[in-house]
């Protein structure tokens, strides 16, 4: 992928090309974003779910570090730029219809990911009993 | 959670309640959907990324089997109802700001998940060389 060109990613081709082809043609949504699941490359733990626009994905590929689009701040987000929790990308995978990405990363700094201070954003389990749910930190 | 009431999930409270509280108050997007990452509970492999509306999530909690909202078909989707690849839910986790879910499931039938016949939808790796990307089945 050459990000000096525009647009940086080719439009999706046929269903067969999308599912079986060798061309990365991510299907960004109407909001210009694609969902990205980020996993710790060493432990296999799911760290976070975030979003990328085309520029964030291009920068991630170019730099080997994870860039996202912050929906809350409305800006490109170089993960770890302020916290030191830089995510070095070990592998990028794409799903069958190319509307989701899976990043396997190695986390720098204190090894954390979540803004609450936890390693993973998925620090709560949904407990179910008597037809009711309750979140438990576990 | 009692799905006989309406709406089935309470609205999100304060940031502190959302992040540290015990109440499941999923933040469905403007399209009424929340992103769901589904992992094989035994192998830890990421199987798919899909979406749930409130009804799909309520049915998942009630039945212990994964229900999604099919965006392509525009209907509730009991995963495996036709393929036999029923996903029995072993654990549901929610992320810090409650806009993403992580399901750990045990898959019935042939143990597969993807409509292309693979176990996981993430059957392709993005290879990078000479500033270009290429998808490789691996």
XYZ file of C-alpha atoms in Angstrom:
276
model
C 0.000 0.000 0.000
C 1.393 3.356 -0.964
C -0.066 6.106 1.186
C 1.314 8.837 -1.039
C -1.495 7.991 -3.445
C -5.109 8.785 -2.676
C -7.232 7.053 -1.619
C -4.781 4.837 0.241
C -6.860 1.663 -0.063
C -8.586 0.298 -3.155
C -12.366 -0.011 -3.158
C -13.731 -3.430 -2.362
C -14.071 -5.708 -5.363
C -16.471 -8.597 -5.842
C -17.566 -10.788 -2.967
C -15.059 -13.416 -4.108
C -12.211 -10.877 -4.238
C -13.214 -9.518 -0.842
C -13.307 -12.946 0.774
C -10.661 -14.937 -1.081
C -8.462 -12.337 -2.779
C -5.060 -11.007 -1.792
C -5.957 -7.300 -1.897
C -6.536 -5.424 1.345
C -9.649 -3.368 0.625
C -11.021 -2.511 4.057
C -14.705 -1.685 4.126
C -14.930 1.493 6.159
C -18.448 2.261 7.383
C -20.610 5.261 6.538
C -18.702 7.089 9.299
C -15.393 6.277 7.569
C -14.361 3.882 10.336
C -13.523 0.208 10.635
C -13.674 -1.774 13.888
C -10.353 -2.956 15.258
C -9.893 -5.595 17.953
C -6.525 -5.375 19.681
C -4.971 -8.417 21.309
C -1.808 -8.819 23.370
C 0.473 -10.754 21.002
C 2.104 -12.620 23.865
C -0.740 -13.464 26.244
C -3.616 -13.547 23.734
C -5.642 -11.273 26.017
C -8.118 -8.936 24.313
C -6.972 -5.456 25.288
C -9.462 -3.132 23.587
C -11.877 -2.524 20.737
C -11.327 0.713 18.857
C -11.792 2.232 15.429
C -9.565 3.301 12.562
C -10.159 5.559 9.636
C -8.111 5.087 6.451
C -5.393 7.443 7.685
C -5.052 5.644 11.026
C -4.777 2.277 9.275
C -2.244 3.637 6.785
C -0.142 5.087 9.619
C -0.364 1.816 11.536
C 0.933 -0.081 8.506
C 3.655 2.481 7.773
C 4.959 2.932 11.300
C 4.354 -0.508 12.796
C 2.661 1.161 15.765
C -1.078 1.290 16.400
C -2.925 4.457 15.408
C -6.668 4.785 15.907
C -9.384 7.337 15.328
C -10.657 8.661 18.633
C -14.416 9.027 18.244
C -14.719 10.920 21.537
C -12.016 13.438 20.662
C -12.605 13.416 16.908
C -8.915 13.094 16.092
C -6.170 10.690 15.080
C -4.832 8.896 18.108
C -1.317 7.498 18.336
C -1.943 5.034 21.151
C 0.609 5.527 23.907
C 1.970 8.847 22.662
C 1.273 10.424 26.065
C 1.021 7.340 28.326
C 4.020 5.482 26.943
C 1.755 2.489 26.230
C 2.844 2.333 22.591
C 1.487 -0.727 20.783
C 4.033 -2.299 18.448
C 2.157 -4.268 15.818
C 3.212 -7.903 15.459
C 0.410 -8.952 13.141
C -2.646 -7.523 11.410
C -5.486 -9.823 10.363
C -8.660 -8.995 8.458
C -11.994 -10.796 8.555
C -13.896 -12.465 5.729
C -15.805 -9.412 4.499
C -13.021 -6.996 5.434
C -15.066 -4.860 7.812
C -13.065 -5.730 10.930
C -9.371 -5.889 11.807
C -7.493 -7.862 14.441
C -4.221 -6.371 15.679
C -1.764 -8.429 17.681
C 0.460 -6.011 19.569
C 3.243 -5.802 22.087
C 2.602 -3.043 24.614
C 5.396 -0.748 25.838
C 5.544 1.323 28.998
C 3.777 -0.304 31.936
C 2.137 -2.796 29.573
C -1.321 -1.354 30.148
C -3.992 -0.322 27.736
C -7.126 0.969 29.430
C -7.499 4.606 30.529
C -8.848 3.322 33.880
C -5.414 1.887 34.634
C -6.215 -1.759 33.910
C -4.258 -3.828 31.433
C -7.367 -4.629 29.392
C -10.544 -2.617 28.838
C -12.565 -5.825 29.370
C -12.048 -5.944 33.130
C -15.692 -6.751 33.978
C -17.637 -9.939 33.557
C -21.428 -9.967 33.216
C -22.799 -12.202 35.946
C -26.276 -13.602 35.500
C -28.522 -14.889 38.251
C -32.285 -14.911 38.759
C -32.768 -13.299 35.352
C -30.718 -10.283 36.380
C -27.306 -9.104 35.319
C -24.543 -7.626 37.413
C -21.055 -6.495 36.439
C -18.211 -7.973 38.423
C -14.596 -6.902 38.199
C -12.829 -10.180 37.549
C -31.890 -8.168 33.486
C -35.573 -8.738 33.050
C -36.534 -8.611 29.384
C -40.237 -8.539 30.137
C -39.738 -4.876 30.964
C -39.026 -2.270 28.337
C -36.443 -1.066 27.503
C -34.483 -4.141 28.555
C -31.326 -2.265 29.586
C -31.055 0.879 31.698
C -29.609 4.011 30.147
C -25.966 4.681 30.865
C -25.328 6.586 34.057
C -22.382 8.811 34.900
C -18.896 8.110 33.603
C -18.018 6.626 37.006
C -21.091 4.365 36.994
C -20.359 3.334 33.415
C -16.735 2.466 34.142
C -16.769 1.268 37.739
C -20.391 0.404 38.491
C -22.121 -2.948 38.625
C -24.975 -2.095 36.231
C -24.875 -3.382 32.666
C -25.942 -0.369 30.609
C -24.653 -1.124 27.126
C -24.171 1.924 24.945
C -25.816 1.005 21.666
C -24.783 3.261 18.775
C -26.992 5.562 16.742
C -27.851 2.481 14.666
C -29.001 0.669 17.816
C -26.076 -1.745 17.690
C -23.144 -2.653 19.895
C -19.973 -4.346 18.649
C -19.404 -7.881 19.860
C -16.122 -9.784 19.645
C -16.571 -13.535 19.853
C -13.771 -15.770 21.102
C -13.501 -19.535 21.344
C -13.679 -20.148 25.098
C -11.329 -23.111 24.875
C -8.662 -22.068 22.396
C -8.827 -18.295 22.879
C -9.038 -17.841 19.102
C -10.990 -14.814 17.871
C -13.797 -16.255 15.797
C -15.736 -13.224 14.553
C -16.776 -9.636 15.098
C -20.499 -9.016 14.874
C -23.195 -6.718 16.217
C -26.083 -6.982 18.641
C -29.124 -4.832 19.173
C -30.807 -4.782 22.574
C -33.069 -7.688 21.648
C -30.152 -9.846 20.468
C -28.231 -9.154 23.674
C -31.296 -9.871 25.817
C -31.883 -13.167 23.991
C -28.207 -14.078 24.368
C -28.410 -13.515 28.116
C -31.729 -15.345 28.456
C -30.908 -18.374 26.340
C -27.163 -18.723 26.917
C -26.669 -18.953 23.153
C -25.312 -16.176 20.946
C -27.826 -14.060 19.038
C -26.691 -11.224 16.811
C -28.253 -8.606 14.565
C -27.436 -9.356 10.947
C -26.740 -6.015 9.307
C -26.722 -7.558 5.827
C -30.067 -9.309 6.255
C -31.557 -6.745 8.635
C -32.833 -9.359 11.059
C -32.159 -11.122 14.333
C -29.697 -13.925 13.852
C -29.539 -16.988 16.068
C -26.005 -18.048 15.182
C -25.948 -21.686 14.129
C -29.718 -22.105 13.781
C -29.263 -23.382 10.221
C -25.574 -24.433 10.241
C -25.604 -26.200 13.603
C -22.725 -23.968 14.719
C -24.599 -22.864 17.846
C -22.454 -20.761 20.173
C -23.003 -21.611 23.829
C -21.977 -18.617 25.899
C -19.451 -19.334 28.644
C -18.744 -15.730 29.571
C -19.776 -12.211 28.588
C -17.431 -9.309 29.289
C -17.991 -5.592 28.705
C -15.399 -2.894 28.136
C -14.697 0.239 30.155
C -17.209 2.535 28.454
C -19.681 -0.270 27.724
C -19.713 0.142 23.965
C -18.196 -3.254 23.183
C -18.822 -6.808 24.330
C -16.579 -9.859 24.447
C -18.281 -13.249 24.244
C -16.433 -16.432 25.105
C -18.276 -19.301 23.477
C -18.172 -23.013 22.869
C -19.128 -23.839 19.297
C -21.354 -26.806 18.441
C -21.684 -28.651 15.144
C -18.442 -28.829 13.202
C -16.919 -26.183 15.481
C -16.758 -23.612 12.714
C -17.897 -20.038 12.612
C -17.205 -18.357 9.272
C -19.614 -18.616 6.343
C -16.610 -19.360 4.097
C -16.143 -22.662 5.940
C -13.198 -21.636 8.102
C -13.198 -21.915 11.850
C -12.492 -18.199 12.296
C -13.429 -15.227 10.124
C -9.878 -13.885 10.613
C -8.223 -16.392 8.282
C -6.023 -13.846 6.496
C -2.923 -12.038 7.647
C -1.887 -8.689 6.178
C 1.655 -9.084 4.871
C 3.692 -5.947 4.369
C 6.733 -5.630 2.151
C 8.171 -2.793 0.079
C 5.453 -0.468 1.341
C 2.754 -2.705 -0.105
C 0.203 -4.949 1.542
C -0.935 -8.384 0.527
C -3.413 -10.733 2.164
C -2.162 -14.223 2.903
C -4.304 -17.100 4.121
C -2.407 -18.224 7.187
